[in-house]
């Protein structure tokens, strides 16, 4: 599918990192803008810490991210510090280096060869699986193959493929998440469930929904429960379920939406912090600037409990046919989040082992009493 992509400049990123916020322990926000086909809708996601908002933007007519390959015949090898890409030249008569054009820049790669007096694009992507060191890119001809070596910025990260895609993200996320569960929150129970199911299937995690668990326990629908006993009863019941799920690994949990769900109450997040939380937020924002302002406003006023989430995915419209697109945006955001702070999965595990006491993200030492307040035991784990 044809697609266009635009990314923001480093200057924009730097202007959104005021020095007064450098001591925040949580990672940076990233906002990505994705266009979907009819009905008109967009996905904008932001992940990371509050108010530190370097922005990138990706727009696409069909899928996320934009990866317009012109050839599929390539070989890929992941090494310890670099990745190797081999492209078949297809019998083209390459006589000198000027017949080949290679442009590697951060997370993008363009490869062209001269054919019949003009350059033909062999590969073009603006979404490599992760960032590279462009100045250290080398290429050479090996018989009928063009070999390109790209130096990783993060040598510890294993690349499942040359580009970021649904397939590479589902494979690559396993090394980053380290079995940490994922909670999907937001105003729509249906959207939460659909995206949770898609993520679970892709990751090989267990798909769970608190709605189904509640209805199996109560032997009645959540709607009937709400009519009979009110939202507070449902909130308390879902909180109990979240407590029981907090020690589970490798699960994606879709939660109840709206104010009759526990995630809609800020004081009920104690056990949600046990996993990575993704807020699926419907919005009228049409670009990353307005999405950033909306997210900043939610965090500053503190009235929206969902703003406690690790990742925010903003949706303008919803179409169930594009649930995988939303799920892919979630994984891309989670990848950036964990790469910003590789200790996060370990901190989540520690938080669970200490009893999910509500002291996220500044975990207090063992013996800390939540009821005694923050002054009872100074310090914490970073």
Short mmCIF file of C-alpha atoms in Angstrom, two decimals:
data_model
loop_
_atom_site.label_atom_id
_atom_site.label_comp_id
_atom_site.label_asym_id
_atom_site.label_seq_id
_atom_site.Cartn_x
_atom_site.Cartn_y
_atom_site.Cartn_z
CA UNK A 1 0.00 0.00 0.00
CA UNK A 2 1.23 3.50 -0.78
CA UNK A 3 2.15 5.48 2.28
CA UNK A 4 3.95 8.63 3.32
CA UNK A 5 5.89 9.25 6.48
CA UNK A 6 7.12 12.33 8.30
CA UNK A 7 9.21 12.41 11.46
CA UNK A 8 9.94 15.38 13.68
CA UNK A 9 13.39 16.88 13.98
CA UNK A 10 15.84 16.53 16.84
CA UNK A 11 15.37 20.22 17.54
CA UNK A 12 11.72 19.66 18.35
CA UNK A 13 12.64 16.81 20.67
CA UNK A 14 15.18 18.91 22.51
CA UNK A 15 12.81 21.82 23.03
CA UNK A 16 10.44 19.50 24.87
CA UNK A 17 12.97 18.39 27.48
CA UNK A 18 13.18 21.22 30.05
CA UNK A 19 16.04 20.83 32.46
CA UNK A 20 13.71 21.01 35.44
CA UNK A 21 12.23 17.66 34.45
CA UNK A 22 15.45 15.71 33.94
CA UNK A 23 15.28 14.01 37.33
CA UNK A 24 12.02 12.19 36.60
CA UNK A 25 12.67 8.48 36.90
CA UNK A 26 10.17 7.29 34.28
CA UNK A 27 11.05 7.25 30.55
CA UNK A 28 10.15 9.77 27.88
CA UNK A 29 6.88 10.14 26.02
CA UNK A 30 6.67 9.41 22.32
CA UNK A 31 3.66 10.44 20.26
CA UNK A 32 3.03 8.77 16.93
CA UNK A 33 0.29 9.70 14.51
CA UNK A 34 -1.22 7.05 12.26
CA UNK A 35 -3.94 7.51 9.64
CA UNK A 36 -6.29 4.63 8.98
CA UNK A 37 -8.58 4.12 5.98
CA UNK A 38 -12.34 4.61 5.91
CA UNK A 39 -13.95 5.34 8.29
CA UNK A 40 -11.55 8.26 8.92
CA UNK A 41 -9.60 7.57 12.08
CA UNK A 42 -6.15 8.01 13.57
CA UNK A 43 -3.98 6.39 16.17
CA UNK A 44 -1.74 8.59 18.24
CA UNK A 45 0.25 6.96 20.98
CA UNK A 46 2.39 8.31 23.74
CA UNK A 47 4.52 6.25 26.03
CA UNK A 48 6.74 7.01 28.96
CA UNK A 49 7.03 9.57 31.65
CA UNK A 50 4.88 12.50 32.40
CA UNK A 51 5.47 15.84 30.75
CA UNK A 52 8.73 14.86 29.04
CA UNK A 53 7.39 14.79 25.51
CA UNK A 54 9.81 14.36 22.63
CA UNK A 55 7.63 13.62 19.64
CA UNK A 56 7.82 11.53 16.51
CA UNK A 57 5.13 11.24 13.92
CA UNK A 58 4.25 8.51 11.46
CA UNK A 59 1.31 8.72 9.08
CA UNK A 60 0.18 5.88 6.87
CA UNK A 61 -2.71 5.20 4.55
CA UNK A 62 -3.04 1.60 5.63
CA UNK A 63 -0.66 0.09 8.15
CA UNK A 64 1.68 0.90 11.00
CA UNK A 65 4.55 1.49 10.56
CA UNK A 66 5.20 2.58 6.98
CA UNK A 67 7.45 -0.01 5.36
CA UNK A 68 7.20 0.35 1.54
CA UNK A 69 9.41 -2.46 0.33
CA UNK A 70 9.97 -2.70 -3.39
CA UNK A 71 11.60 -6.15 -3.17
CA UNK A 72 11.06 -9.10 -0.85
CA UNK A 73 14.13 -11.07 -1.88
CA UNK A 74 16.54 -10.31 0.92
CA UNK A 75 18.48 -12.11 3.63
CA UNK A 76 18.86 -10.76 7.14
CA UNK A 77 21.32 -11.64 9.88
CA UNK A 78 21.44 -10.21 13.40
CA UNK A 79 24.89 -10.02 14.95
CA UNK A 80 26.09 -8.89 18.36
CA UNK A 81 26.76 -5.25 17.42
CA UNK A 82 25.45 -4.99 13.88
CA UNK A 83 22.89 -6.37 11.46
CA UNK A 84 23.60 -7.56 7.95
CA UNK A 85 21.25 -7.17 5.02
CA UNK A 86 21.78 -9.00 1.73
CA UNK A 87 19.83 -8.00 -1.38
CA UNK A 88 19.83 -9.87 -4.67
CA UNK A 89 20.96 -7.64 -7.51
CA UNK A 90 19.08 -9.79 -10.01
CA UNK A 91 21.76 -9.90 -12.69
CA UNK A 92 22.06 -6.12 -12.90
CA UNK A 93 25.38 -5.05 -14.40
CA UNK A 94 26.93 -3.00 -11.60
CA UNK A 95 30.24 -1.59 -12.83
CA UNK A 96 31.23 0.86 -10.08
CA UNK A 97 30.16 2.28 -6.74
CA UNK A 98 28.30 5.16 -8.38
CA UNK A 99 25.72 2.65 -9.62
CA UNK A 100 24.58 2.08 -6.03
CA UNK A 101 22.94 4.56 -3.68
CA UNK A 102 22.60 3.71 0.04
CA UNK A 103 21.13 6.24 2.49
CA UNK A 104 20.96 5.11 6.13
CA UNK A 105 19.74 7.67 8.64
CA UNK A 106 18.75 6.79 12.21
CA UNK A 107 15.77 4.52 11.67
CA UNK A 108 15.39 4.82 7.88
CA UNK A 109 17.07 3.08 4.96
CA UNK A 110 16.93 3.70 1.19
CA UNK A 111 18.72 1.47 -1.30
CA UNK A 112 18.78 2.22 -5.04
CA UNK A 113 20.73 0.82 -7.98
CA UNK A 114 21.21 2.27 -11.42
CA UNK A 115 19.38 0.46 -14.19
CA UNK A 116 19.01 1.56 -17.83
CA UNK A 117 20.21 5.06 -17.03
CA UNK A 118 18.02 5.68 -13.98
CA UNK A 119 17.98 4.60 -10.34
CA UNK A 120 15.60 1.83 -9.27
CA UNK A 121 14.61 1.51 -5.61
CA UNK A 122 15.43 -1.91 -4.17
CA UNK A 123 14.32 -1.15 -0.63
CA UNK A 124 12.92 1.84 1.23
CA UNK A 125 11.75 1.93 4.82
CA UNK A 126 11.42 4.67 7.41
CA UNK A 127 10.96 2.18 10.25
CA UNK A 128 13.98 0.02 10.87
CA UNK A 129 13.44 -2.27 13.83
CA UNK A 130 15.53 0.09 15.96
CA UNK A 131 17.98 2.94 15.54
CA UNK A 132 21.38 2.55 13.92
CA UNK A 133 24.63 4.53 13.77
CA UNK A 134 24.46 5.95 10.23
CA UNK A 135 28.11 7.03 10.06
CA UNK A 136 29.24 3.42 10.56
CA UNK A 137 27.20 1.94 7.70
CA UNK A 138 29.24 0.00 5.15
CA UNK A 139 28.28 -1.88 1.99
CA UNK A 140 29.96 -4.04 -0.62
CA UNK A 141 29.19 -6.42 -3.50
CA UNK A 142 29.45 -10.17 -2.87
CA UNK A 143 28.96 -11.93 -6.22
CA UNK A 144 25.31 -11.15 -7.14
CA UNK A 145 24.37 -9.72 -3.74
CA UNK A 146 24.56 -6.23 -2.27
CA UNK A 147 25.66 -6.59 1.36
CA UNK A 148 24.92 -3.77 3.82
CA UNK A 149 26.16 -3.74 7.42
CA UNK A 150 24.30 -1.47 9.85
CA UNK A 151 25.75 -0.75 13.28
CA UNK A 152 23.18 -0.95 16.11
CA UNK A 153 22.84 1.90 18.56
CA UNK A 154 21.80 -0.69 21.15
CA UNK A 155 24.04 -3.77 20.76
CA UNK A 156 22.07 -5.72 23.38
CA UNK A 157 18.83 -5.61 21.40
CA UNK A 158 18.18 -8.59 19.14
CA UNK A 159 16.57 -7.70 15.81
CA UNK A 160 14.06 -10.29 14.53
CA UNK A 161 13.97 -8.52 11.14
CA UNK A 162 15.30 -5.44 9.42
CA UNK A 163 12.02 -3.52 9.81
CA UNK A 164 9.54 -2.91 12.59
CA UNK A 165 6.34 -4.75 11.74
CA UNK A 166 3.64 -6.71 13.55
CA UNK A 167 5.65 -9.90 13.07
CA UNK A 168 8.98 -8.47 14.24
CA UNK A 169 7.39 -6.66 17.17
CA UNK A 170 5.60 -9.75 18.48
CA UNK A 171 8.88 -11.69 18.35
CA UNK A 172 11.11 -8.86 19.54
CA UNK A 173 8.87 -7.83 22.42
CA UNK A 174 9.48 -11.09 24.24
CA UNK A 175 13.08 -10.14 25.07
CA UNK A 176 11.93 -6.73 26.34
CA UNK A 177 8.76 -7.55 28.30
CA UNK A 178 10.36 -10.49 30.13
CA UNK A 179 6.97 -12.16 30.72
CA UNK A 180 5.46 -9.03 32.29
CA UNK A 181 1.68 -8.97 31.86
CA UNK A 182 -0.16 -6.18 30.05
CA UNK A 183 -3.35 -4.41 31.14
CA UNK A 184 -5.56 -2.61 28.62
CA UNK A 185 -7.61 0.24 30.09
CA UNK A 186 -9.91 2.89 28.66
CA UNK A 187 -13.52 3.98 28.38
CA UNK A 188 -14.63 1.21 26.00
CA UNK A 189 -14.85 -2.34 27.34
CA UNK A 190 -15.24 -3.65 23.80
CA UNK A 191 -12.10 -1.94 22.48
CA UNK A 192 -10.12 -3.04 25.54
CA UNK A 193 -11.18 -6.64 24.96
CA UNK A 194 -10.49 -6.68 21.22
CA UNK A 195 -7.01 -5.17 21.52
CA UNK A 196 -6.14 -7.40 24.49
CA UNK A 197 -7.11 -10.49 22.48
CA UNK A 198 -5.03 -9.39 19.47
CA UNK A 199 -1.98 -8.66 21.61
CA UNK A 200 -2.27 -11.94 23.49
CA UNK A 201 -2.45 -13.98 20.29
CA UNK A 202 0.53 -12.15 18.79
CA UNK A 203 2.70 -12.48 21.90
CA UNK A 204 1.63 -16.00 22.83
CA UNK A 205 0.24 -14.64 26.12
CA UNK A 206 -2.96 -15.73 27.85
CA UNK A 207 -5.92 -13.51 26.83
CA UNK A 208 -8.14 -12.53 29.75
CA UNK A 209 -10.98 -10.06 30.22
CA UNK A 210 -12.27 -8.98 33.59
CA UNK A 211 -15.79 -8.72 32.13
CA UNK A 212 -15.88 -12.44 31.34
CA UNK A 213 -14.35 -13.33 34.70
CA UNK A 214 -16.89 -11.19 36.54
CA UNK A 215 -19.82 -12.66 34.64
CA UNK A 216 -18.59 -16.21 35.23
CA UNK A 217 -18.34 -15.47 38.95
CA UNK A 218 -21.68 -13.68 39.31
CA UNK A 219 -23.54 -15.84 36.75
CA UNK A 220 -25.10 -12.70 35.33
CA UNK A 221 -24.10 -9.98 32.88
CA UNK A 222 -22.20 -6.93 34.06
CA UNK A 223 -25.12 -4.77 32.87
CA UNK A 224 -27.54 -6.72 35.07
CA UNK A 225 -25.11 -6.48 37.96
CA UNK A 226 -24.90 -2.71 37.56
CA UNK A 227 -28.68 -2.38 37.56
CA UNK A 228 -29.07 -4.61 40.60
CA UNK A 229 -26.22 -3.43 42.82
CA UNK A 230 -24.70 -0.30 41.28
CA UNK A 231 -21.25 0.53 39.95
CA UNK A 232 -19.44 0.48 43.31
CA UNK A 233 -20.16 -3.22 43.71
CA UNK A 234 -18.79 -3.94 40.25
CA UNK A 235 -15.68 -1.81 40.87
CA UNK A 236 -14.93 -3.67 44.10
CA UNK A 237 -15.41 -7.04 42.42
CA UNK A 238 -13.14 -6.13 39.51
CA UNK A 239 -10.53 -4.85 41.98
CA UNK A 240 -10.55 -8.26 43.65
CA UNK A 241 -10.04 -9.94 40.28
CA UNK A 242 -7.16 -7.59 39.43
CA UNK A 243 -5.56 -8.48 42.76
CA UNK A 244 -5.74 -12.17 41.93
CA UNK A 245 -4.31 -11.56 38.45
CA UNK A 246 -1.46 -9.34 39.63
CA UNK A 247 0.87 -12.27 40.21
CA UNK A 248 0.17 -13.82 36.80
CA UNK A 249 2.84 -13.65 34.10
CA UNK A 250 2.40 -13.65 30.32
CA UNK A 251 -1.20 -12.45 30.28
CA UNK A 252 -2.95 -9.59 28.47
CA UNK A 253 -5.97 -8.40 30.44
CA UNK A 254 -8.76 -6.31 28.96
CA UNK A 255 -10.47 -4.35 31.74
CA UNK A 256 -13.92 -2.83 32.13
CA UNK A 257 -14.35 0.58 30.56
CA UNK A 258 -15.83 3.72 32.06
CA UNK A 259 -16.47 4.67 35.65
CA UNK A 260 -17.95 1.29 36.57
CA UNK A 261 -14.50 -0.21 35.99
CA UNK A 262 -11.72 -0.24 38.58
CA UNK A 263 -9.23 1.38 36.19
CA UNK A 264 -11.47 4.44 36.05
CA UNK A 265 -10.80 5.06 39.76
CA UNK A 266 -7.37 6.40 40.65
CA UNK A 267 -7.37 4.74 44.07
CA UNK A 268 -7.88 1.31 42.47
CA UNK A 269 -4.61 1.18 40.53
CA UNK A 270 -2.61 -0.65 43.16
CA UNK A 271 -2.66 -4.00 41.32
CA UNK A 272 -2.74 -2.56 37.80
CA UNK A 273 0.81 -1.31 38.36
CA UNK A 274 1.91 -4.98 38.43
CA UNK A 275 1.98 -5.00 34.62
CA UNK A 276 2.46 -2.61 31.73
CA UNK A 277 -0.70 -0.54 31.38
CA UNK A 278 -1.94 0.80 28.04
CA UNK A 279 -4.66 3.46 27.93
CA UNK A 280 -6.76 3.33 24.76
CA UNK A 281 -8.13 6.86 24.63
CA UNK A 282 -10.54 8.12 22.01
CA UNK A 283 -9.83 11.69 20.95
CA UNK A 284 -10.60 14.44 18.44
CA UNK A 285 -6.91 15.36 18.16
CA UNK A 286 -5.63 15.29 14.57
CA UNK A 287 -1.88 15.77 15.08
CA UNK A 288 0.85 15.11 17.61
CA UNK A 289 0.85 18.65 19.00
CA UNK A 290 -2.81 18.59 19.99
CA UNK A 291 -2.45 15.01 21.24
CA UNK A 292 0.51 16.08 23.37
CA UNK A 293 -1.42 18.98 24.82
CA UNK A 294 -4.37 16.74 25.59
CA UNK A 295 -2.15 14.18 27.31
CA UNK A 296 -0.33 16.92 29.22
CA UNK A 297 -3.64 18.38 30.37
CA UNK A 298 -4.89 15.00 31.61
CA UNK A 299 -1.73 14.43 33.60
CA UNK A 300 -1.57 17.92 35.06
CA UNK A 301 -5.16 18.02 36.29
CA UNK A 302 -4.95 14.41 37.54
CA UNK A 303 -8.68 13.90 37.21
CA UNK A 304 -8.47 11.08 34.68
CA UNK A 305 -7.35 7.88 36.42
CA UNK A 306 -6.20 6.40 33.11
CA UNK A 307 -3.38 8.97 33.01
CA UNK A 308 -1.55 6.62 35.42
CA UNK A 309 -0.93 4.29 32.46
CA UNK A 310 2.56 3.55 31.14
CA UNK A 311 1.44 3.96 27.52
CA UNK A 312 -1.32 6.07 25.99
CA UNK A 313 -2.75 5.18 22.60
CA UNK A 314 -5.12 7.83 21.29
CA UNK A 315 -7.75 6.74 18.77
CA UNK A 316 -9.75 9.05 16.56
CA UNK A 317 -12.57 6.71 15.64
CA UNK A 318 -12.68 2.94 15.95
CA UNK A 319 -12.98 0.15 13.41
CA UNK A 320 -12.68 -3.45 14.58
CA UNK A 321 -11.14 -4.37 11.21
CA UNK A 322 -8.05 -2.39 12.23
CA UNK A 323 -7.58 -3.87 15.69
CA UNK A 324 -4.19 -5.26 14.66
CA UNK A 325 -3.06 -1.75 13.68
CA UNK A 326 -3.90 -0.51 17.17
CA UNK A 327 -2.22 -3.54 18.76
CA UNK A 328 0.91 -2.92 16.68
CA UNK A 329 1.02 0.70 17.82
CA UNK A 330 0.78 -0.55 21.41
CA UNK A 331 3.75 -2.89 20.96
CA UNK A 332 5.81 -0.20 19.27
CA UNK A 333 5.13 2.14 22.17
CA UNK A 334 5.97 -0.55 24.73
CA UNK A 335 9.22 -1.26 22.91
CA UNK A 336 10.24 2.40 23.10
CA UNK A 337 9.18 2.55 26.74
CA UNK A 338 11.32 -0.41 27.81
CA UNK A 339 14.29 0.65 25.68
CA UNK A 340 14.14 4.01 27.49
CA UNK A 341 14.52 2.19 30.81
CA UNK A 342 15.49 -1.46 30.58
CA UNK A 343 15.04 -1.86 34.32
CA UNK A 344 11.26 -1.45 34.05
CA UNK A 345 10.37 -5.17 33.76
CA UNK A 346 12.57 -5.89 36.75
CA UNK A 347 10.93 -3.09 38.72
CA UNK A 348 7.50 -4.50 37.89
CA UNK A 349 8.64 -7.90 39.16
CA UNK A 350 9.99 -6.36 42.36
CA UNK A 351 6.76 -4.43 42.85
CA UNK A 352 4.82 -7.71 42.68
CA UNK A 353 7.19 -9.53 45.05
CA UNK A 354 6.83 -6.74 47.63
CA UNK A 355 3.05 -7.13 47.57
CA UNK A 356 1.74 -4.51 45.11
CA UNK A 357 1.62 -1.87 47.84
CA UNK A 358 0.73 1.06 45.58
CA UNK A 359 4.21 2.64 45.71
CA UNK A 360 4.76 2.73 41.94
CA UNK A 361 7.00 4.01 40.41
CA UNK A 362 9.08 4.93 43.48
CA UNK A 363 9.17 1.55 45.20
CA UNK A 364 9.78 1.68 48.93
CA UNK A 365 12.06 -0.76 50.79
CA UNK A 366 10.69 -3.96 52.37
CA UNK A 367 8.75 -3.25 55.54
CA UNK A 368 7.24 -0.02 54.24
CA UNK A 369 3.69 0.44 55.54
CA UNK A 370 1.36 2.08 52.97
CA UNK A 371 -1.02 3.17 55.70
CA UNK A 372 1.73 5.10 57.49
CA UNK A 373 2.38 7.44 54.55
CA UNK A 374 5.51 8.20 52.56
CA UNK A 375 7.51 9.45 55.54
CA UNK A 376 7.40 6.11 57.36
CA UNK A 377 10.34 4.70 55.42
CA UNK A 378 12.55 7.08 53.47
CA UNK A 379 14.22 6.19 50.22
CA UNK A 380 13.20 3.66 47.62
CA UNK A 381 14.30 1.55 44.68
CA UNK A 382 15.04 3.34 41.43
#
